[in-house]
Short mmCIF file of C-alpha atoms in Angstrom, two decimals:
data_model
loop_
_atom_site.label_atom_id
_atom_site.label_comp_id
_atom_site.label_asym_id
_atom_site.label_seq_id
_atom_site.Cartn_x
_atom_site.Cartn_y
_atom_site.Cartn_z
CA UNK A 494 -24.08 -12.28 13.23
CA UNK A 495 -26.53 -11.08 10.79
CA UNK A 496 -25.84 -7.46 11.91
CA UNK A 497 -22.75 -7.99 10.32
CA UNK A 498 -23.68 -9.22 6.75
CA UNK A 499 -24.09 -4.95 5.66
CA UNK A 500 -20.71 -3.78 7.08
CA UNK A 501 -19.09 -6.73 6.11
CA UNK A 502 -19.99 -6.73 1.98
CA UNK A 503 -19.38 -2.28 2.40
CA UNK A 504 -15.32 -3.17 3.18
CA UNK A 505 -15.60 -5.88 0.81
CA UNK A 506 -16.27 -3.62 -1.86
CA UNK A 507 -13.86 -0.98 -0.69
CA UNK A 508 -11.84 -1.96 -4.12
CA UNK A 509 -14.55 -0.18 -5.86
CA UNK A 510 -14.88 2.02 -3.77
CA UNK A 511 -11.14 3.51 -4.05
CA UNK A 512 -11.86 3.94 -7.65
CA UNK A 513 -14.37 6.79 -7.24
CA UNK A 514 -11.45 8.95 -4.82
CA UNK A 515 -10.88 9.25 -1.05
CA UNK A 516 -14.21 10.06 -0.26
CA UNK A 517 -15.96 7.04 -0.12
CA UNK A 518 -13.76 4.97 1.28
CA UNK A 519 -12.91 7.17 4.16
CA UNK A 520 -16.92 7.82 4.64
CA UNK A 521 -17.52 3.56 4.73
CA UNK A 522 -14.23 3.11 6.49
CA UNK A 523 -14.92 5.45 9.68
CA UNK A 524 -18.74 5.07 9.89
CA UNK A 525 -18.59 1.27 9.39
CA UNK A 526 -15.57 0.57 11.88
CA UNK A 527 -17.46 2.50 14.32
CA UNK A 528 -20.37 0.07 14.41
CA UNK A 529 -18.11 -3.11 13.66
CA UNK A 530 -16.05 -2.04 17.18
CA UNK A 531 -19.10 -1.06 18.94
CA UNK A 532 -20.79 -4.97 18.03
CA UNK A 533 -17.22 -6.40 18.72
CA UNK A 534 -17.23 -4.78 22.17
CA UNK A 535 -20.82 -5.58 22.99
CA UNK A 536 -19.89 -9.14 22.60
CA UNK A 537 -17.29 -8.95 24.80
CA UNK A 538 -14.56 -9.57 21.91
CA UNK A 539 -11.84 -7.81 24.11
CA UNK A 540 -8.99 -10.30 23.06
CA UNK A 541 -9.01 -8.23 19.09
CA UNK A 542 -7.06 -5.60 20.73
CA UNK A 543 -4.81 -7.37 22.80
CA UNK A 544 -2.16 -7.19 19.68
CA UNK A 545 1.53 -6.04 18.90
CA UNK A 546 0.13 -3.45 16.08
CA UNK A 547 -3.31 -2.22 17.92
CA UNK A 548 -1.16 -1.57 20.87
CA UNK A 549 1.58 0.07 18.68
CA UNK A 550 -0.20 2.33 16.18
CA UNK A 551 -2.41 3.67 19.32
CA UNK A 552 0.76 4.76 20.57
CA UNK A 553 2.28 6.69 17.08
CA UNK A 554 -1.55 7.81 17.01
CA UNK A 555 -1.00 9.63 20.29
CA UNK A 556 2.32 10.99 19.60
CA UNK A 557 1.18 11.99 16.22
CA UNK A 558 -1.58 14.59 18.24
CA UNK A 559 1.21 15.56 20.32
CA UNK A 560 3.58 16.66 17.39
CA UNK A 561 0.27 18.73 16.28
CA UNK A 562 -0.52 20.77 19.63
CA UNK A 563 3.48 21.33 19.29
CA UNK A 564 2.74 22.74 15.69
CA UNK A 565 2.65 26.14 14.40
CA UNK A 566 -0.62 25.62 13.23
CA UNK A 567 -2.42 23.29 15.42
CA UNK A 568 -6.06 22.88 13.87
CA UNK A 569 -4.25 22.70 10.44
CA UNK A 570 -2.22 19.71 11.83
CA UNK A 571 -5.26 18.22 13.33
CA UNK A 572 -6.66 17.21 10.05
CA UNK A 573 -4.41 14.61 9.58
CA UNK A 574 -3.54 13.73 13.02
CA UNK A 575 -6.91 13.81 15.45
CA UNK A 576 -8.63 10.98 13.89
CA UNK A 577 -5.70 8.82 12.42
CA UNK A 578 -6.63 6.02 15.19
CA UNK A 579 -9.41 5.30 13.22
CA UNK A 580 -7.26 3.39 10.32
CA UNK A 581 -6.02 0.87 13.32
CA UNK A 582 -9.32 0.41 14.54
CA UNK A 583 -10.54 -0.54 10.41
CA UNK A 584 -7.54 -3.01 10.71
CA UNK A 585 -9.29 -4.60 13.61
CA UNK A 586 -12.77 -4.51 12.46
CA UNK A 587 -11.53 -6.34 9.52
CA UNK A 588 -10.16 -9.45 11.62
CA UNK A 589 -13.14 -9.66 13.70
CA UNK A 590 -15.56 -9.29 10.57
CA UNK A 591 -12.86 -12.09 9.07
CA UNK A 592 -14.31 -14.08 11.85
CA UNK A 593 -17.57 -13.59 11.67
CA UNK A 594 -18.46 -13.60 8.17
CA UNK A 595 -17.75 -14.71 4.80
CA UNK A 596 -15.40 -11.38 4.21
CA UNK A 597 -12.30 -12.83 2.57
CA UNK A 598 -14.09 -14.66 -0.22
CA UNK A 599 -16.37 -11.45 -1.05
CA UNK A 600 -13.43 -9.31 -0.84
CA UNK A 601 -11.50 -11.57 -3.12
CA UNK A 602 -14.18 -12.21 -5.71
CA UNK A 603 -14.87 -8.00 -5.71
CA UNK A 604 -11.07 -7.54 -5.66
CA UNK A 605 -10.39 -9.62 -8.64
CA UNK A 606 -12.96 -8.12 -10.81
CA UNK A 607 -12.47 -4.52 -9.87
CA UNK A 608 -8.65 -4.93 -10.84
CA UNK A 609 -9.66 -6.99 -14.19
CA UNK A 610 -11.95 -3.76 -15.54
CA UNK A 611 -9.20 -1.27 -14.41
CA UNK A 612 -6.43 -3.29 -16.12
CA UNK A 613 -8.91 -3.58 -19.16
CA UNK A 614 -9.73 -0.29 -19.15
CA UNK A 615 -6.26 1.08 -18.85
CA UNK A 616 -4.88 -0.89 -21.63
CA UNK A 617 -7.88 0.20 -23.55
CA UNK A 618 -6.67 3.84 -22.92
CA UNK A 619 -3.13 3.02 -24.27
CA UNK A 620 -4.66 1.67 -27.43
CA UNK A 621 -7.12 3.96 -28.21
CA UNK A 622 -5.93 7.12 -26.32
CA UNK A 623 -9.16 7.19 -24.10
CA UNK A 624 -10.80 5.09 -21.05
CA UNK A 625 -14.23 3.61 -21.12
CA UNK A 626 -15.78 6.83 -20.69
CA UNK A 627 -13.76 8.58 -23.26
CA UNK A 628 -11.53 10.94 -21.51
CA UNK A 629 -7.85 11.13 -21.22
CA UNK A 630 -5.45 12.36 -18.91
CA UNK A 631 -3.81 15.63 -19.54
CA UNK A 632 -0.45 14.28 -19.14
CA UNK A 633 0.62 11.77 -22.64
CA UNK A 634 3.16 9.67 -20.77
CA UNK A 635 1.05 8.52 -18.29
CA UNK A 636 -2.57 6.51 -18.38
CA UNK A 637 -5.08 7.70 -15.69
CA UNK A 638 -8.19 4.89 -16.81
CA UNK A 639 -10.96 4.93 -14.57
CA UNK A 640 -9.13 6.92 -11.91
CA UNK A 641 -9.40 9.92 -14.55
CA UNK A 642 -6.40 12.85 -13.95
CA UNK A 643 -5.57 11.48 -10.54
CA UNK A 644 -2.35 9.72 -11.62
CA UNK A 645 -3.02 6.64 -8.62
CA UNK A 646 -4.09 3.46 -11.29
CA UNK A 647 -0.71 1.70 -10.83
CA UNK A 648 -0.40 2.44 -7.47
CA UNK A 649 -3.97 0.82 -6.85
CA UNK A 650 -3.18 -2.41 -9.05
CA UNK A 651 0.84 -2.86 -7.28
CA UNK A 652 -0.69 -2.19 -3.58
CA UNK A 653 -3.74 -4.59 -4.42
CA UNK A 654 -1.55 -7.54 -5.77
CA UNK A 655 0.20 -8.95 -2.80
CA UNK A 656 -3.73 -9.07 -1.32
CA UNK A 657 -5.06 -10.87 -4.73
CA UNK A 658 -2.82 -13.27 -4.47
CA UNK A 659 -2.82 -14.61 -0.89
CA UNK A 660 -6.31 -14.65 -1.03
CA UNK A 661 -5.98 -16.83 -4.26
CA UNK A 662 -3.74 -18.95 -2.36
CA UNK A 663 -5.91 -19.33 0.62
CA UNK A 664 -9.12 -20.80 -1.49
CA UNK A 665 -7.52 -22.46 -4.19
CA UNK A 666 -3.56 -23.38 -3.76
CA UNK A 667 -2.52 -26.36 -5.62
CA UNK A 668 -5.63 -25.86 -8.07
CA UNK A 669 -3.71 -26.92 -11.01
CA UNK A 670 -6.94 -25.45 -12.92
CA UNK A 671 -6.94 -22.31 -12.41
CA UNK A 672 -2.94 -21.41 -11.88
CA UNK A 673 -1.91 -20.86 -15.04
CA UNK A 674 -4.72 -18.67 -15.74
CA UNK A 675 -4.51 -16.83 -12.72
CA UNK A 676 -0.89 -16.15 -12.95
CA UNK A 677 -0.72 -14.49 -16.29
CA UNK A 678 -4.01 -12.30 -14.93
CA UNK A 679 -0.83 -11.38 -12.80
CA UNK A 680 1.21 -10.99 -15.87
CA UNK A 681 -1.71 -8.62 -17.11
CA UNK A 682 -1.46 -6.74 -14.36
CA UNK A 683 2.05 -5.90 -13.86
CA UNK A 684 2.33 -5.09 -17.54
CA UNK A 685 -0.28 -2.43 -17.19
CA UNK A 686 0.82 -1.00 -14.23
CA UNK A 687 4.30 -0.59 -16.20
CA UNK A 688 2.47 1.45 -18.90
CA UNK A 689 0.70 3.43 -16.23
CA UNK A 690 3.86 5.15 -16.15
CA UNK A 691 4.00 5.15 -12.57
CA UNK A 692 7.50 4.02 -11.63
CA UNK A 693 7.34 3.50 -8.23
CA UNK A 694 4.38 1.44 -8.48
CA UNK A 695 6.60 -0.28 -10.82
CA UNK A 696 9.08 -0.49 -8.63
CA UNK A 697 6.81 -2.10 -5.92
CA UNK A 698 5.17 -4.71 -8.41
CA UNK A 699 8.54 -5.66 -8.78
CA UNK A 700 9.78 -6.02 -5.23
CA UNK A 701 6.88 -8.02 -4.56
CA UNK A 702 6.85 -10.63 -7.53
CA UNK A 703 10.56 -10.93 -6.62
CA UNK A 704 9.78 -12.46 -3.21
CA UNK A 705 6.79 -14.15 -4.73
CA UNK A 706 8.95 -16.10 -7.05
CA UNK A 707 11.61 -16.24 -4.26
CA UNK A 708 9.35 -17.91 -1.85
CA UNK A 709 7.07 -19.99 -4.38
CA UNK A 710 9.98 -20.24 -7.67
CA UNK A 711 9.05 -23.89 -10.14
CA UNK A 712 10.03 -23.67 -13.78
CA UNK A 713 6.13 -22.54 -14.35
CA UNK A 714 6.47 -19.57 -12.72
CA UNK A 715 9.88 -18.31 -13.37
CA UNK A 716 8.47 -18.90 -16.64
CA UNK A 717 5.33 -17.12 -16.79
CA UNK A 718 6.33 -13.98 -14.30
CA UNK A 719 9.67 -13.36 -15.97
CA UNK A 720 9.84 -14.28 -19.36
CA UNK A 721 6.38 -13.33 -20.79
CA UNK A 722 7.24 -9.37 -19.16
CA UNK A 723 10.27 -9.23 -20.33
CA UNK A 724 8.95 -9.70 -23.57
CA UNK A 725 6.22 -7.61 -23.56
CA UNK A 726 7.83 -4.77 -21.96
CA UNK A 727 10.85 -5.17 -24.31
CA UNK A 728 8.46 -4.60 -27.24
CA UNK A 729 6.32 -1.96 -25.56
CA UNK A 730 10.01 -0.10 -24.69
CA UNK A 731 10.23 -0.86 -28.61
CA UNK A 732 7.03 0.80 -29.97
CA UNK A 733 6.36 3.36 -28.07
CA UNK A 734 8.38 6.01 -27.83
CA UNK A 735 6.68 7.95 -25.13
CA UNK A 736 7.09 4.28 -22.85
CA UNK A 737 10.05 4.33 -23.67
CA UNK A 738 11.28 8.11 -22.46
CA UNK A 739 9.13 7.69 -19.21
CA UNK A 740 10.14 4.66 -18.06
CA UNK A 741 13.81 4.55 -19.31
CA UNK A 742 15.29 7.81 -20.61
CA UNK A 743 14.01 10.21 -18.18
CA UNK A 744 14.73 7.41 -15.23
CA UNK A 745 18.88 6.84 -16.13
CA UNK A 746 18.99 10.37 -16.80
CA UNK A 747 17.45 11.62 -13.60
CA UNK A 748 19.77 9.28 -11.87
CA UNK A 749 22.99 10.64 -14.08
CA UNK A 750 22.32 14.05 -12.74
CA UNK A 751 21.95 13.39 -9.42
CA UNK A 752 25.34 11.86 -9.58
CA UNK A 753 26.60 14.72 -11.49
CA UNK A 754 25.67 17.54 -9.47
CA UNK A 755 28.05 18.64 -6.36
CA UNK A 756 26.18 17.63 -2.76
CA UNK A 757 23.21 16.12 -4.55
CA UNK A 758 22.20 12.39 -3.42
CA UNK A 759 19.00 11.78 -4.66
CA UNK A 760 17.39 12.69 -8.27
CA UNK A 761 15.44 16.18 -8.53
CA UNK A 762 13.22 17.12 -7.01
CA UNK A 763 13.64 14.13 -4.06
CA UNK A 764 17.07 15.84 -3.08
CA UNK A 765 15.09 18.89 -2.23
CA UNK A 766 12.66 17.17 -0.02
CA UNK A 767 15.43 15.14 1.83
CA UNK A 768 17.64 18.55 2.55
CA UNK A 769 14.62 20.77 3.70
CA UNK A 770 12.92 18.03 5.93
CA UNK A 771 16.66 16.99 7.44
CA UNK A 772 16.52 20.69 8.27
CA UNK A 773 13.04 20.08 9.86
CA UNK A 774 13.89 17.57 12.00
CA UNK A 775 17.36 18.65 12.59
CA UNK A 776 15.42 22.17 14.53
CA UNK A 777 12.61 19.92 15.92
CA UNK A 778 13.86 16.64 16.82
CA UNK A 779 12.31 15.43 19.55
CA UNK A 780 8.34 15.93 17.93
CA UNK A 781 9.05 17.16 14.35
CA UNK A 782 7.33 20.58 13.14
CA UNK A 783 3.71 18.82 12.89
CA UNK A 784 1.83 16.32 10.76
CA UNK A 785 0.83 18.16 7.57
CA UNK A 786 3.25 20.95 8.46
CA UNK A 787 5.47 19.56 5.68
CA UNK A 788 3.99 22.07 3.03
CA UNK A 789 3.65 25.21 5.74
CA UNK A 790 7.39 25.09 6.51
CA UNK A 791 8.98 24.32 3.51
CA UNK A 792 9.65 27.58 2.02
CA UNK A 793 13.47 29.63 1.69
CA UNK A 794 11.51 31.58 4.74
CA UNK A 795 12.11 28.18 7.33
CA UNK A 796 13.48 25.21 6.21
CA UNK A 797 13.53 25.34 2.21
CA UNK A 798 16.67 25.18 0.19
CA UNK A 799 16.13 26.37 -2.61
CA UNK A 800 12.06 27.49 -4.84
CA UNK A 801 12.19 24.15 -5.77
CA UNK A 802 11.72 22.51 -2.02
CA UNK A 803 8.13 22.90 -1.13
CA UNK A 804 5.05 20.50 -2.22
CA UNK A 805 2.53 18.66 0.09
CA UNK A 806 4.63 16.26 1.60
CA UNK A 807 8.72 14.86 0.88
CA UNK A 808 7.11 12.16 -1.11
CA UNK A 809 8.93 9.53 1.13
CA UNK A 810 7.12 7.77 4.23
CA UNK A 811 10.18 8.28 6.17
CA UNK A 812 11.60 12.06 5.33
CA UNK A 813 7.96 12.70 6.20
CA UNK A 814 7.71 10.94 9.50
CA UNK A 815 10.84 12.42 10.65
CA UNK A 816 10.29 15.90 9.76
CA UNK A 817 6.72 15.94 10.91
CA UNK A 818 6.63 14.16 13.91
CA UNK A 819 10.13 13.70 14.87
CA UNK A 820 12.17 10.71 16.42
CA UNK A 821 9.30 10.67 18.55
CA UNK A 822 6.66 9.12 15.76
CA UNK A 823 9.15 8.00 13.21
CA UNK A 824 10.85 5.90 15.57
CA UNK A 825 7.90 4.16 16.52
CA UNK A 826 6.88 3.50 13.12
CA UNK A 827 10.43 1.87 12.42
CA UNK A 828 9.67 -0.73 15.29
CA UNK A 829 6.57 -1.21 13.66
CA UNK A 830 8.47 -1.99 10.13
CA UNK A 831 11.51 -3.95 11.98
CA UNK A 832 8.52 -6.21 13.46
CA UNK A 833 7.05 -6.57 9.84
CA UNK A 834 10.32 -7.50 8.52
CA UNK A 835 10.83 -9.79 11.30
CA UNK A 836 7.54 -11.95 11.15
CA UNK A 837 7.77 -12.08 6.94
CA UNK A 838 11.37 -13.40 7.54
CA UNK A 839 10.10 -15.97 9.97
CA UNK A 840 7.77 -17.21 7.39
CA UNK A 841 10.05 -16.69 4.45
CA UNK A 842 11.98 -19.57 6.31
CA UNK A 843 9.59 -21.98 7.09
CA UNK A 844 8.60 -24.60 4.65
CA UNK A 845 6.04 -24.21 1.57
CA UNK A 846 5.03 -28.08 2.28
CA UNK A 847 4.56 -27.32 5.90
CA UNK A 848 2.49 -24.00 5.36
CA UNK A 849 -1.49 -24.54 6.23
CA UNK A 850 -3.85 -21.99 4.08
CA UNK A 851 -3.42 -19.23 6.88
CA UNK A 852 0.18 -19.11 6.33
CA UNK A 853 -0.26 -18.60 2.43
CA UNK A 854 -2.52 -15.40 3.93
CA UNK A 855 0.09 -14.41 6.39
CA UNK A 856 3.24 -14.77 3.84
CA UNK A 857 1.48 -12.19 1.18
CA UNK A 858 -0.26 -9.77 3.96
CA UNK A 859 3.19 -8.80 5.81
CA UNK A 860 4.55 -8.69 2.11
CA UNK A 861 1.90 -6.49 1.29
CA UNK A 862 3.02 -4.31 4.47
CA UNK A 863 6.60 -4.82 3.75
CA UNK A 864 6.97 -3.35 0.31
CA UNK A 865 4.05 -0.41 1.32
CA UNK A 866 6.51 0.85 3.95
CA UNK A 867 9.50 0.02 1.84
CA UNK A 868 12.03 3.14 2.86
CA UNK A 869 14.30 3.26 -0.41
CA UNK A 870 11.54 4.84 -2.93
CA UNK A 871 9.37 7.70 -3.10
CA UNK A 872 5.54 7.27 -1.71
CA UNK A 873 2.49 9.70 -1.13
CA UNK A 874 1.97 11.28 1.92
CA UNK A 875 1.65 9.29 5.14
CA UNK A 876 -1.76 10.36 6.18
CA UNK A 877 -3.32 10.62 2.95
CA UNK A 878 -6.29 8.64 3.97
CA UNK A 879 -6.96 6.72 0.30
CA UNK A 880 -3.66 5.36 0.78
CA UNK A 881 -4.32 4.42 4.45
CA UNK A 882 -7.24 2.17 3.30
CA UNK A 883 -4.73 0.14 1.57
CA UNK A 884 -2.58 -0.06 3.90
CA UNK A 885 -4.32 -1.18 6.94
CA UNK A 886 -6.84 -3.57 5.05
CA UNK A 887 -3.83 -6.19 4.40
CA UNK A 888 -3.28 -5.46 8.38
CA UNK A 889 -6.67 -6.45 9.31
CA UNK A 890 -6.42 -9.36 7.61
CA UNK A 891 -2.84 -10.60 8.85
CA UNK A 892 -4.46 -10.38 12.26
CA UNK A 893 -6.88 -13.18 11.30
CA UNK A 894 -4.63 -15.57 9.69
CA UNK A 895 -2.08 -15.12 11.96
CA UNK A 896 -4.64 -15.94 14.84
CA UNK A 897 -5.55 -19.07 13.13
CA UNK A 898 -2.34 -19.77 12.55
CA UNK A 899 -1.00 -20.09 16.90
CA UNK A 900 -5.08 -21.95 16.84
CA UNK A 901 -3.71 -24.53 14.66
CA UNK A 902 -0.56 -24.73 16.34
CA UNK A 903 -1.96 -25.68 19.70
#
């Protein structure tokens, strides 16, 4: 469809996009899914929605406006909850345009070279003390790069990996060529996004590479994605002394405390979060106190337990879900996971030789979702929409390998 060709290279380019902020990408996202759905539909492409996660985030979408007209506050609420549908609908835009058009090599092409000028730009910035442009974040431990003083360039690079690379693996597995080259680009990357000073993007970098090398391990790999870091961290942890305090001191000391203090079970502030929204959900169990409501309720005067327990959201997916929209919405998001889980352990046990390139797709999309939703680490807020964009785009595309996948299979 040549009506297609426009929307398909604007989410395509959505990498750049989520450079410049959550503007952009929310503005292409919503205005482009409208008209990709509204083309789908006019052809009559009914059998997109007839899916496990279309039917299933429609439903936490509807509970989620129910936990807001429960609210306190329910037009505050609404801004994170009335329109939230719209991130499952981008999901299945994306498989139909995957269909359609040439989406997946665009994307991957854009992809790679978006996250080769941010990594270059943000080691740049740890050389020299300033990006491209010449600024600097405020804060010394940490390297903002293009992404300026919002702290999100690590969290961009570990949520865009898992995507990268199944993509790679879909055009060009077995290119003897290009692997070694591609991997340490990998190697690059999760070097960089361990001098971001982002430790839960960190964190998640590592998760995934560890059931990367699980699932693909040879002596090259093992090789390239844990010997060369090692290494290069190691000396990094060596030289630099602010590194080496953000990443290691203030981490094993932050955990020493938490273990020190009487009824404390996570490190400050993440205890604080934990105890106010378990008092949240405890006093509103069925719906939760409202999706945004975190930051209204979390004062001494309600829920708080101590100054120290407010901020936007509990910085965990989960603490969030629960104390904002209940067992209601948090439940159904668990399902969601558990399913995740269940399909990613179905592949993990299937064969490499007997995988066709729509499996290589499938393996890294559901380990993109996997590690995103990962419960045992701390995480923005759950309807921040920037973040939404990456986690729905791997969704959209899962749908269209996995399709091609049961076509095969017949």
């Amino acid at each position: 469809m040549k009506k297609l060709i426009i929307p398909s290279y604007l989410f395509s380019s959505l990498p750049i996009f989520l450079v410049t902020g959550p503007f952009l990408p929310d503005l292409i996202l919503s205005i482009t899914t409208l008209f990709v759905i509204y083309l789908a539909i006019k052809s009559k492409e009914y059998e997109i929605f007839n899916n496990f996660f279309f039917k299933f985030f429609i439903l936490i979408s509807f509970s989620f406006l129910i936990s807001s007209i429960l609210s306190d506050n329910i037009l505050f609420s609404f801004e994170s909850s009335l329109f939230y549908f719209r991130f499952i609908l981008f999901a299945i835009a994306i498989y139909f345009l995957c269909h359609q058009t040439n989406f997946l090599k665009n994307l991957f092409i854009i992809m790679f070279f978006s996250m080769l000028i941010v990594g270059v730009d943000a080691f740049w910035e740890f050389i020299f003390d300033k990006n491209f442009f010449g600024s600097k974040t405020d804060d010394p431990a940490r390297i903002g790069g293009l992404f300026g003083d919002e702290l999100i360039l690590g969290s961009y690079l570990a949520r865009l990996l898992p995507i990268l690379c199944g993509l790679y693996l879909y055009f060009y597995y077995q290119n003897n060529s290009l692997d070694k080259l591609f991997y340490l680009f990998l190697v690059f990357l999760y070097v960089i996004i361990f001098l971001s000073g982002e430790r839960t993007a960190f964190l998640l970098s590592t998760l995934f590479f560890f059931i990367f090398l699980t699932k693909y391990s040879n002596i090259k790999s093992i090789i390239i994605f844990c010997v060369i870091p090692i290494i290069l961290i190691t000396f990094f942890l060596s030289v630099n002394p602010i590194v080496k305090d953000r990443m290691l001191d203030s981490t094993i000391n932050s955990i020493k405390i938490s273990y020190s203090e009487e009824n404390q079970f996570l490190p400050y502030p993440y205890d604080n979060f934990l105890k106010t929204s378990s008092n949240m959900f405890k006093d509103n169990i069925i719906f939760g106190v409202g999706p945004k409501m975190f930051r209204k309720k979390c004062s001494v005067d309600d829920y708080g337990v101590n100054s120290k327990s407010c901020n936007t959201h509990p910085h965990n997916l989960y603490f969030q879900l629960f104390a904002e929209t209940g067992l209601v919405g948090a439940s159904i998001f668990i399902l969601i996971y558990l399913y995740i889980s269940k399909c990613l352990y179905t592949l993990f046990k299937k064969k490499i030789k007997t995988f066709n390139p729509n499996d290589h797709i499938s393996f890294f999309m559901l380990t993109s979702l996997f590690i995103n939703f990962w419960p045992l680490i701390p995480s923005g807020s759950f309807f921040n929409n920037w973040i939404n964009v990456l986690y729905f785009l791997p969704l959209g595309i899962y749908l269209f390998s996995s399709s091609k996948s049961k076509l095969n299979e017949k």
